[in-house]
Amino acid sequence: MVNKILIVYYSLTGNTHLIAEAIKEQTGAEVERLKPIKDLDSESRTRFFWGGMHAKMKHKPKLEPLEYDPIDYDLIFLGTPVWAWTLTPSIRSYFKMNDLSNKNLAIWNCAGGNGVKAMKRLKKELQNCNIVGENIFSEPLKNNPDAEVKRAKEWAAEIIKSL
Ligand SMILES: Cc1cc2nc3c(=O)[nH]c(=O)nc-3n(C[C@H](O)[C@H](O)[C@H](O)COP(=O)(O)O)c2cc1C
């Protein structure tokens, strides 16, 4: 039985946010949106270069203060965009700040191309966790947003039912 659910995510251009909102609607979970103190400009043309470099270098930017302690939760939905075929720097910062060992985690990513490799890399960072589900979305803001929101809600419901 799952009592307390937390959603943790980073989103630069809104796709991961869309899925987080769908999961929130489905589950009533609390939401921690990660915000680096210095984020990229979501409209800048150089964002791919800088963001890709930070992701590749496994940078861990300083985040704005967190509101929730993951220790208090039975299940955490964790979402990241794919940058340079891996997870985003803010998610790495979160991992450094919090011990998620043995936590139930349902993870998703949002990719522009293919999120499979990034999912593998994300799971590698979470070897001490209990991964209870995983899902990949392909820029849901522009690719069938309604269907993708529905898919996210069904996924979240299924996970909760399985625990
Ligand atoms: C810095 C940067 C690097 C990216 N690198 C990749 C990539 O390697 N592979 C991919 O499929 N999509 C890549 N994308 C596209 C994003 O993963 C995709 O647009 C995602 O839906 C963005 O999520 P968001 O809107 O929540 O920020 C990249 C986007 C940015 C800004």
Short mmCIF file of N, CA and C and ligand atoms in Angstrom, two decimals:
data_model
loop_
_atom_site.label_atom_id
_atom_site.label_comp_id
_atom_site.label_asym_id
_atom_site.label_seq_id
_atom_site.Cartn_x
_atom_site.Cartn_y
_atom_site.Cartn_z
N MET A 1 0.86 -1.21 0.00
CA MET A 1 0.00 0.00 0.00
C MET A 1 0.90 1.25 0.00
N VAL A 2 0.64 2.13 -0.93
CA VAL A 2 1.46 3.33 -1.04
C VAL A 2 0.70 4.51 -0.44
N ASN A 3 1.30 5.13 0.56
CA ASN A 3 0.61 6.27 1.19
C ASN A 3 1.11 7.61 0.67
N LYS A 4 2.43 7.74 0.66
CA LYS A 4 2.97 9.06 0.33
C LYS A 4 3.75 9.00 -0.98
N ILE A 5 3.39 9.88 -1.89
CA ILE A 5 4.01 9.86 -3.22
C ILE A 5 4.57 11.24 -3.53
N LEU A 6 5.77 11.22 -4.09
CA LEU A 6 6.43 12.47 -4.47
C LEU A 6 6.81 12.40 -5.95
N ILE A 7 6.65 13.52 -6.63
CA ILE A 7 7.10 13.62 -8.02
C ILE A 7 8.29 14.59 -8.03
N VAL A 8 9.40 14.13 -8.59
CA VAL A 8 10.60 14.97 -8.68
C VAL A 8 10.97 15.05 -10.15
N TYR A 9 11.18 16.27 -10.66
CA TYR A 9 11.54 16.37 -12.08
C TYR A 9 12.23 17.69 -12.37
N TYR A 10 12.90 17.68 -13.52
CA TYR A 10 13.44 18.91 -14.09
C TYR A 10 12.86 19.03 -15.49
N SER A 11 12.61 20.25 -15.91
CA SER A 11 12.11 20.46 -17.28
C SER A 11 12.57 21.83 -17.75
N LEU A 12 13.16 21.88 -18.93
CA LEU A 12 13.57 23.18 -19.47
C LEU A 12 12.48 23.74 -20.38
N THR A 13 11.88 22.90 -21.22
CA THR A 13 10.95 23.43 -22.23
C THR A 13 9.53 22.86 -22.09
N GLY A 14 9.23 22.22 -20.96
CA GLY A 14 7.83 21.92 -20.65
C GLY A 14 7.35 20.50 -20.89
N ASN A 15 8.11 19.68 -21.59
CA ASN A 15 7.63 18.32 -21.88
C ASN A 15 7.58 17.45 -20.62
N THR A 16 8.65 17.46 -19.88
CA THR A 16 8.72 16.66 -18.65
C THR A 16 7.71 17.22 -17.64
N HIS A 17 7.51 18.52 -17.70
CA HIS A 17 6.52 19.18 -16.83
C HIS A 17 5.11 18.67 -17.16
N LEU A 18 4.81 18.55 -18.43
CA LEU A 18 3.48 18.06 -18.84
C LEU A 18 3.21 16.68 -18.24
N ILE A 19 4.20 15.81 -18.31
CA ILE A 19 4.03 14.45 -17.78
C ILE A 19 3.92 14.49 -16.25
N ALA A 20 4.74 15.33 -15.63
CA ALA A 20 4.67 15.46 -14.16
C ALA A 20 3.28 15.91 -13.73
N GLU A 21 2.69 16.85 -14.46
CA GLU A 21 1.35 17.34 -14.13
C GLU A 21 0.31 16.24 -14.28
N ALA A 22 0.47 15.41 -15.31
CA ALA A 22 -0.46 14.30 -15.53
C ALA A 22 -0.37 13.32 -14.36
N ILE A 23 0.84 13.02 -13.93
CA ILE A 23 1.03 12.08 -12.81
C ILE A 23 0.45 12.68 -11.53
N LYS A 24 0.66 13.97 -11.39
CA LYS A 24 0.11 14.66 -10.20
C LYS A 24 -1.42 14.55 -10.20
N GLU A 25 -2.03 14.80 -11.35
CA GLU A 25 -3.49 14.73 -11.44
C GLU A 25 -4.01 13.33 -11.08
N GLN A 26 -3.25 12.35 -11.55
CA GLN A 26 -3.67 10.96 -11.31
C GLN A 26 -3.50 10.54 -9.86
N THR A 27 -2.41 11.00 -9.24
CA THR A 27 -2.01 10.44 -7.94
C THR A 27 -2.23 11.39 -6.75
N GLY A 28 -2.35 12.68 -7.03
CA GLY A 28 -2.44 13.66 -5.94
C GLY A 28 -1.12 13.82 -5.20
N ALA A 29 -0.03 13.41 -5.85
CA ALA A 29 1.29 13.47 -5.21
C ALA A 29 1.77 14.90 -5.01
N GLU A 30 2.74 15.03 -4.12
CA GLU A 30 3.40 16.32 -3.98
C GLU A 30 4.47 16.44 -5.06
N VAL A 31 4.82 17.67 -5.40
CA VAL A 31 5.68 17.87 -6.57
C VAL A 31 6.89 18.72 -6.22
N GLU A 32 8.05 18.19 -6.57
CA GLU A 32 9.31 18.93 -6.41
C GLU A 32 9.87 19.19 -7.81
N ARG A 33 9.74 20.42 -8.29
CA ARG A 33 10.34 20.76 -9.59
C ARG A 33 11.72 21.33 -9.33
N LEU A 34 12.73 20.69 -9.89
CA LEU A 34 14.10 21.13 -9.64
C LEU A 34 14.44 22.34 -10.49
N LYS A 35 15.04 23.33 -9.83
CA LYS A 35 15.41 24.55 -10.56
C LYS A 35 16.85 24.90 -10.21
N PRO A 36 17.75 24.81 -11.19
CA PRO A 36 19.11 25.28 -10.90
C PRO A 36 19.09 26.79 -10.69
N ILE A 37 19.96 27.24 -9.81
CA ILE A 37 19.99 28.68 -9.54
C ILE A 37 20.31 29.44 -10.84
N LYS A 38 21.23 28.87 -11.64
CA LYS A 38 21.51 29.46 -12.96
C LYS A 38 21.09 28.45 -14.01
N ASP A 39 19.94 28.66 -14.63
CA ASP A 39 19.49 27.68 -15.64
C ASP A 39 19.81 28.22 -17.04
N LEU A 40 19.69 27.34 -18.03
CA LEU A 40 19.85 27.77 -19.42
C LEU A 40 18.64 28.60 -19.83
N ASP A 41 18.82 29.42 -20.84
CA ASP A 41 17.70 30.13 -21.42
C ASP A 41 16.99 29.16 -22.38
N SER A 42 15.72 28.86 -22.10
CA SER A 42 15.02 27.81 -22.87
C SER A 42 14.83 28.21 -24.33
N GLU A 43 15.02 29.50 -24.66
CA GLU A 43 14.82 29.93 -26.05
C GLU A 43 16.13 30.16 -26.78
N SER A 44 17.23 30.06 -26.06
CA SER A 44 18.51 30.39 -26.70
C SER A 44 18.93 29.28 -27.67
N ARG A 45 19.53 29.71 -28.77
CA ARG A 45 19.96 28.71 -29.77
C ARG A 45 21.16 27.92 -29.29
N THR A 46 21.87 28.47 -28.31
CA THR A 46 23.08 27.78 -27.84
C THR A 46 22.76 26.77 -26.73
N ARG A 47 21.48 26.62 -26.40
CA ARG A 47 21.13 25.75 -25.27
C ARG A 47 21.56 24.30 -25.51
N PHE A 48 21.52 23.86 -26.76
CA PHE A 48 21.90 22.46 -27.04
C PHE A 48 23.39 22.26 -26.75
N PHE A 49 24.16 23.25 -27.17
CA PHE A 49 25.61 23.13 -26.94
C PHE A 49 25.93 23.13 -25.44
N TRP A 50 25.43 24.16 -24.75
CA TRP A 50 25.79 24.29 -23.33
C TRP A 50 25.17 23.19 -22.49
N GLY A 51 23.90 22.94 -22.74
CA GLY A 51 23.22 21.89 -21.96
C GLY A 51 23.86 20.54 -22.21
N GLY A 52 24.15 20.26 -23.48
CA GLY A 52 24.78 18.99 -23.84
C GLY A 52 26.13 18.84 -23.16
N MET A 53 26.87 19.94 -23.14
CA MET A 53 28.20 19.88 -22.50
C MET A 53 28.08 19.63 -20.99
N HIS A 54 27.18 20.37 -20.36
CA HIS A 54 27.01 20.18 -18.90
C HIS A 54 26.59 18.74 -18.59
N ALA A 55 25.71 18.20 -19.45
CA ALA A 55 25.23 16.82 -19.21
C ALA A 55 26.37 15.83 -19.39
N LYS A 56 27.12 16.01 -20.48
CA LYS A 56 28.24 15.09 -20.76
C LYS A 56 29.29 15.13 -19.67
N MET A 57 29.55 16.33 -19.16
CA MET A 57 30.57 16.48 -18.12
C MET A 57 30.04 16.08 -16.74
N LYS A 58 28.79 15.64 -16.69
CA LYS A 58 28.16 15.22 -15.43
C LYS A 58 28.19 16.34 -14.38
N HIS A 59 27.96 17.55 -14.85
CA HIS A 59 27.93 18.69 -13.91
C HIS A 59 26.73 18.56 -12.97
N LYS A 60 26.92 19.15 -11.78
CA LYS A 60 25.85 19.13 -10.78
C LYS A 60 25.63 20.56 -10.31
N PRO A 61 24.74 21.28 -10.97
CA PRO A 61 24.55 22.70 -10.62
C PRO A 61 23.89 22.85 -9.25
N LYS A 62 24.09 24.03 -8.66
CA LYS A 62 23.44 24.31 -7.38
C LYS A 62 21.96 24.55 -7.63
N LEU A 63 21.12 23.88 -6.85
CA LEU A 63 19.68 24.02 -7.05
C LEU A 63 19.07 25.00 -6.05
N GLU A 64 17.94 25.55 -6.45
CA GLU A 64 17.16 26.33 -5.49
C GLU A 64 16.72 25.38 -4.36
N PRO A 65 16.47 25.92 -3.16
CA PRO A 65 16.16 25.04 -2.02
C PRO A 65 15.02 24.08 -2.33
N LEU A 66 15.18 22.85 -1.83
CA LEU A 66 14.15 21.82 -2.04
C LEU A 66 13.07 21.96 -0.97
N GLU A 67 11.87 21.57 -1.36
CA GLU A 67 10.76 21.68 -0.42
C GLU A 67 10.49 20.38 0.35
N TYR A 68 10.78 19.24 -0.31
CA TYR A 68 10.37 17.96 0.26
C TYR A 68 11.59 17.05 0.48
N ASP A 69 11.48 16.21 1.53
CA ASP A 69 12.54 15.24 1.80
C ASP A 69 12.09 13.87 1.29
N PRO A 70 12.80 13.29 0.32
CA PRO A 70 12.33 12.03 -0.28
C PRO A 70 12.23 10.89 0.73
N ILE A 71 12.96 11.02 1.84
CA ILE A 71 12.91 10.00 2.90
C ILE A 71 11.48 9.75 3.38
N ASP A 72 10.67 10.79 3.33
CA ASP A 72 9.30 10.70 3.87
C ASP A 72 8.32 10.00 2.92
N TYR A 73 8.78 9.56 1.75
CA TYR A 73 7.83 9.07 0.73
C TYR A 73 8.01 7.58 0.43
N ASP A 74 6.88 6.93 0.13
CA ASP A 74 6.89 5.49 -0.19
C ASP A 74 7.22 5.25 -1.65
N LEU A 75 6.91 6.23 -2.49
CA LEU A 75 7.10 6.09 -3.93
C LEU A 75 7.48 7.44 -4.51
N ILE A 76 8.50 7.41 -5.37
CA ILE A 76 8.92 8.65 -6.02
C ILE A 76 8.86 8.47 -7.53
N PHE A 77 8.12 9.34 -8.20
CA PHE A 77 8.18 9.41 -9.66
C PHE A 77 9.26 10.41 -10.00
N LEU A 78 10.20 10.01 -10.84
CA LEU A 78 11.33 10.88 -11.13
C LEU A 78 11.48 11.06 -12.65
N GLY A 79 11.47 12.29 -13.10
CA GLY A 79 11.49 12.53 -14.54
C GLY A 79 12.58 13.49 -14.99
N THR A 80 13.17 13.17 -16.13
CA THR A 80 14.22 14.03 -16.68
C THR A 80 14.10 14.12 -18.20
N PRO A 81 14.40 15.27 -18.77
CA PRO A 81 14.63 15.32 -20.21
C PRO A 81 15.92 14.57 -20.55
N VAL A 82 16.06 14.19 -21.80
CA VAL A 82 17.32 13.58 -22.26
C VAL A 82 18.20 14.70 -22.82
N TRP A 83 19.38 14.81 -22.27
CA TRP A 83 20.36 15.76 -22.80
C TRP A 83 21.63 14.96 -23.13
N ALA A 84 22.10 15.09 -24.34
CA ALA A 84 23.31 14.38 -24.76
C ALA A 84 23.22 12.90 -24.41
N TRP A 85 22.05 12.32 -24.66
CA TRP A 85 21.79 10.89 -24.45
C TRP A 85 21.97 10.46 -22.99
N THR A 86 21.77 11.40 -22.11
CA THR A 86 21.88 11.03 -20.69
C THR A 86 20.93 11.89 -19.86
N LEU A 87 21.04 11.80 -18.53
CA LEU A 87 20.16 12.56 -17.66
C LEU A 87 20.63 14.00 -17.54
N THR A 88 19.77 14.84 -17.04
CA THR A 88 20.13 16.26 -16.94
C THR A 88 20.95 16.54 -15.67
N PRO A 89 21.76 17.59 -15.73
CA PRO A 89 22.59 17.95 -14.58
C PRO A 89 21.80 18.14 -13.29
N SER A 90 20.62 18.75 -13.36
CA SER A 90 19.85 19.00 -12.13
C SER A 90 19.46 17.70 -11.43
N ILE A 91 19.20 16.67 -12.20
CA ILE A 91 18.86 15.38 -11.60
C ILE A 91 20.09 14.80 -10.90
N ARG A 92 21.26 15.00 -11.52
CA ARG A 92 22.50 14.55 -10.85
C ARG A 92 22.69 15.29 -9.53
N SER A 93 22.38 16.59 -9.53
CA SER A 93 22.50 17.37 -8.27
C SER A 93 21.58 16.76 -7.22
N TYR A 94 20.37 16.42 -7.65
CA TYR A 94 19.40 15.85 -6.71
C TYR A 94 19.92 14.54 -6.11
N PHE A 95 20.53 13.71 -6.96
CA PHE A 95 21.07 12.43 -6.47
C PHE A 95 22.19 12.67 -5.46
N LYS A 96 22.94 13.72 -5.70
CA LYS A 96 24.05 14.00 -4.78
C LYS A 96 23.52 14.51 -3.43
N MET A 97 22.41 15.21 -3.47
CA MET A 97 21.88 15.82 -2.25
C MET A 97 21.03 14.86 -1.42
N ASN A 98 20.55 13.79 -2.05
CA ASN A 98 19.60 12.89 -1.37
C ASN A 98 19.99 11.44 -1.54
N ASP A 99 19.86 10.69 -0.46
CA ASP A 99 20.13 9.26 -0.53
C ASP A 99 18.82 8.53 -0.87
N LEU A 100 18.76 7.98 -2.06
CA LEU A 100 17.53 7.32 -2.50
C LEU A 100 17.62 5.79 -2.38
N SER A 101 18.64 5.31 -1.67
CA SER A 101 18.82 3.86 -1.54
C SER A 101 17.54 3.19 -1.05
N ASN A 102 17.22 2.08 -1.71
CA ASN A 102 16.07 1.24 -1.34
C ASN A 102 14.70 1.89 -1.54
N LYS A 103 14.69 3.08 -2.11
CA LYS A 103 13.40 3.74 -2.37
C LYS A 103 12.72 3.12 -3.58
N ASN A 104 11.40 3.12 -3.59
CA ASN A 104 10.64 2.74 -4.78
C ASN A 104 10.65 3.92 -5.74
N LEU A 105 11.16 3.68 -6.93
CA LEU A 105 11.24 4.75 -7.91
C LEU A 105 10.58 4.35 -9.23
N ALA A 106 9.73 5.23 -9.74
CA ALA A 106 9.18 5.06 -11.09
C ALA A 106 9.79 6.19 -11.92
N ILE A 107 10.49 5.83 -12.98
CA ILE A 107 11.28 6.84 -13.68
C ILE A 107 10.80 7.02 -15.12
N TRP A 108 10.87 8.26 -15.57
CA TRP A 108 10.54 8.50 -16.98
C TRP A 108 11.51 9.51 -17.56
N ASN A 109 11.63 9.49 -18.88
CA ASN A 109 12.36 10.56 -19.54
C ASN A 109 11.58 11.06 -20.74
N CYS A 110 11.93 12.27 -21.17
CA CYS A 110 11.35 12.86 -22.38
C CYS A 110 12.51 13.13 -23.32
N ALA A 111 12.40 12.59 -24.54
CA ALA A 111 13.50 12.71 -25.50
C ALA A 111 12.99 13.38 -26.78
N GLY A 112 13.96 13.92 -27.52
CA GLY A 112 13.62 14.46 -28.83
C GLY A 112 13.78 13.37 -29.88
N GLY A 113 14.71 12.46 -29.61
CA GLY A 113 14.97 11.35 -30.54
C GLY A 113 14.57 10.05 -29.87
N ASN A 114 15.55 9.44 -29.22
CA ASN A 114 15.31 8.14 -28.62
C ASN A 114 15.82 8.16 -27.17
N GLY A 115 14.95 7.76 -26.25
CA GLY A 115 15.32 7.86 -24.83
C GLY A 115 15.87 6.59 -24.23
N VAL A 116 16.10 5.56 -25.05
CA VAL A 116 16.47 4.24 -24.50
C VAL A 116 17.85 4.28 -23.82
N LYS A 117 18.81 4.86 -24.52
CA LYS A 117 20.17 4.89 -23.96
C LYS A 117 20.19 5.71 -22.66
N ALA A 118 19.50 6.82 -22.69
CA ALA A 118 19.46 7.68 -21.50
C ALA A 118 18.78 6.97 -20.34
N MET A 119 17.79 6.14 -20.65
CA MET A 119 17.10 5.38 -19.59
C MET A 119 18.08 4.40 -18.95
N LYS A 120 18.89 3.76 -19.79
CA LYS A 120 19.89 2.81 -19.25
C LYS A 120 20.85 3.55 -18.33
N ARG A 121 21.26 4.73 -18.78
CA ARG A 121 22.23 5.50 -17.97
C ARG A 121 21.60 5.96 -16.66
N LEU A 122 20.34 6.33 -16.73
CA LEU A 122 19.65 6.76 -15.52
C LEU A 122 19.58 5.59 -14.53
N LYS A 123 19.25 4.41 -15.04
CA LYS A 123 19.13 3.24 -14.15
C LYS A 123 20.47 2.89 -13.51
N LYS A 124 21.52 3.14 -14.27
CA LYS A 124 22.86 2.87 -13.73
C LYS A 124 23.15 3.74 -12.51
N GLU A 125 22.61 4.93 -12.53
CA GLU A 125 22.80 5.86 -11.39
C GLU A 125 21.94 5.45 -10.19
N LEU A 126 21.00 4.54 -10.43
CA LEU A 126 20.01 4.23 -9.39
C LEU A 126 20.08 2.75 -8.98
N GLN A 127 21.27 2.22 -9.02
CA GLN A 127 21.40 0.78 -8.77
C GLN A 127 20.96 0.35 -7.38
N ASN A 128 21.01 1.27 -6.42
CA ASN A 128 20.60 0.91 -5.05
C ASN A 128 19.11 1.10 -4.82
N CYS A 129 18.39 1.50 -5.85
CA CYS A 129 16.96 1.79 -5.67
C CYS A 129 16.13 0.63 -6.19
N ASN A 130 14.87 0.65 -5.82
CA ASN A 130 13.93 -0.35 -6.31
C ASN A 130 13.13 0.30 -7.45
N ILE A 131 13.53 -0.01 -8.67
CA ILE A 131 12.85 0.61 -9.82
C ILE A 131 11.54 -0.15 -10.08
N VAL A 132 10.43 0.53 -9.88
CA VAL A 132 9.14 -0.16 -9.99
C VAL A 132 8.46 0.12 -11.33
N GLY A 133 9.05 0.99 -12.13
CA GLY A 133 8.47 1.26 -13.44
C GLY A 133 9.34 2.23 -14.21
N GLU A 134 9.23 2.18 -15.53
CA GLU A 134 9.99 3.13 -16.36
C GLU A 134 9.19 3.43 -17.61
N ASN A 135 9.37 4.63 -18.13
CA ASN A 135 8.60 5.03 -19.29
C ASN A 135 9.35 6.11 -20.07
N ILE A 136 9.13 6.10 -21.37
CA ILE A 136 9.81 7.07 -22.24
C ILE A 136 8.75 7.83 -23.04
N PHE A 137 8.89 9.13 -23.10
CA PHE A 137 7.97 9.97 -23.87
C PHE A 137 8.77 10.74 -24.91
N SER A 138 8.13 10.93 -26.05
CA SER A 138 8.83 11.60 -27.14
C SER A 138 8.21 12.98 -27.37
N GLU A 139 8.83 13.99 -26.81
CA GLU A 139 8.35 15.39 -26.89
C GLU A 139 6.82 15.45 -26.88
N PRO A 140 6.22 15.08 -25.77
CA PRO A 140 4.75 14.97 -25.72
C PRO A 140 4.01 16.29 -25.95
N LEU A 141 4.70 17.41 -25.78
CA LEU A 141 4.00 18.68 -26.02
C LEU A 141 3.60 18.82 -27.48
N LYS A 142 4.43 18.25 -28.39
CA LYS A 142 4.05 18.39 -29.80
C LYS A 142 3.61 17.07 -30.44
N ASN A 143 3.85 15.95 -29.79
CA ASN A 143 3.44 14.67 -30.36
C ASN A 143 2.28 14.08 -29.55
N ASN A 144 1.09 14.28 -30.00
CA ASN A 144 -0.12 13.73 -29.36
C ASN A 144 -0.20 14.02 -27.86
N PRO A 145 -0.22 15.29 -27.47
CA PRO A 145 -0.21 15.59 -26.03
C PRO A 145 -1.34 14.91 -25.26
N ASP A 146 -2.54 14.89 -25.82
CA ASP A 146 -3.66 14.31 -25.06
C ASP A 146 -3.45 12.82 -24.81
N ALA A 147 -3.01 12.13 -25.87
CA ALA A 147 -2.77 10.69 -25.74
C ALA A 147 -1.62 10.42 -24.78
N GLU A 148 -0.61 11.26 -24.81
CA GLU A 148 0.55 11.04 -23.94
C GLU A 148 0.21 11.33 -22.48
N VAL A 149 -0.64 12.31 -22.26
CA VAL A 149 -1.09 12.60 -20.89
C VAL A 149 -1.88 11.40 -20.37
N LYS A 150 -2.72 10.85 -21.24
CA LYS A 150 -3.53 9.69 -20.84
C LYS A 150 -2.60 8.51 -20.52
N ARG A 151 -1.61 8.32 -21.38
CA ARG A 151 -0.66 7.21 -21.18
C ARG A 151 0.08 7.37 -19.84
N ALA A 152 0.47 8.61 -19.55
CA ALA A 152 1.19 8.86 -18.29
C ALA A 152 0.30 8.56 -17.09
N LYS A 153 -0.96 8.96 -17.19
CA LYS A 153 -1.89 8.72 -16.07
C LYS A 153 -2.11 7.23 -15.88
N GLU A 154 -2.27 6.52 -16.98
CA GLU A 154 -2.49 5.06 -16.87
C GLU A 154 -1.27 4.37 -16.29
N TRP A 155 -0.11 4.83 -16.71
CA TRP A 155 1.15 4.27 -16.20
C TRP A 155 1.23 4.47 -14.68
N ALA A 156 0.94 5.69 -14.24
CA ALA A 156 1.02 6.00 -12.80
C ALA A 156 0.02 5.14 -12.02
N ALA A 157 -1.17 5.00 -12.55
CA ALA A 157 -2.21 4.22 -11.86
C ALA A 157 -1.77 2.75 -11.74
N GLU A 158 -1.20 2.25 -12.81
CA GLU A 158 -0.74 0.85 -12.84
C GLU A 158 0.33 0.61 -11.77
N ILE A 159 1.25 1.55 -11.67
CA ILE A 159 2.34 1.39 -10.70
C ILE A 159 1.80 1.36 -9.28
N ILE A 160 0.90 2.27 -9.00
CA ILE A 160 0.36 2.33 -7.64
C ILE A 160 -0.39 1.04 -7.33
N LYS A 161 -1.12 0.54 -8.31
CA LYS A 161 -1.88 -0.70 -8.12
C LYS A 161 -0.94 -1.89 -7.84
N SER A 162 0.25 -1.83 -8.45
CA SER A 162 1.16 -2.98 -8.34
C SER A 162 1.91 -3.01 -6.99
N LEU A 163 1.84 -1.94 -6.23
CA LEU A 163 2.64 -1.88 -4.97
C LEU A 163 1.83 -2.27 -3.75
C1 LIG B 1 20.67 20.58 -24.12
C2 LIG B 1 19.78 19.62 -24.83
C3 LIG B 1 20.28 18.40 -25.25
C4 LIG B 1 19.44 17.44 -25.84
N1 LIG B 1 19.95 16.23 -26.19
C5 LIG B 1 19.12 15.26 -26.67
C6 LIG B 1 19.63 13.97 -26.96
O1 LIG B 1 20.82 13.67 -26.81
N2 LIG B 1 18.76 13.03 -27.43
C7 LIG B 1 17.42 13.30 -27.59
O2 LIG B 1 16.67 12.40 -27.99
N3 LIG B 1 16.91 14.54 -27.32
C8 LIG B 1 17.73 15.52 -26.87
N4 LIG B 1 17.23 16.77 -26.56
C9 LIG B 1 15.78 17.01 -26.71
C10 LIG B 1 15.04 16.88 -25.37
O3 LIG B 1 15.36 15.66 -24.72
C11 LIG B 1 13.52 16.91 -25.59
O4 LIG B 1 13.17 18.06 -26.30
C12 LIG B 1 12.78 16.84 -24.25
O5 LIG B 1 11.42 16.58 -24.52
C13 LIG B 1 12.90 18.14 -23.49
O6 LIG B 1 12.23 18.05 -22.26
P1 LIG B 1 11.71 19.37 -21.51
O7 LIG B 1 10.77 20.07 -22.48
O8 LIG B 1 11.01 18.87 -20.30
O9 LIG B 1 12.87 20.23 -21.19
C14 LIG B 1 18.05 17.73 -26.02
C15 LIG B 1 17.56 18.99 -25.62
C16 LIG B 1 18.41 19.92 -25.03
C17 LIG B 1 17.86 21.26 -24.59
#
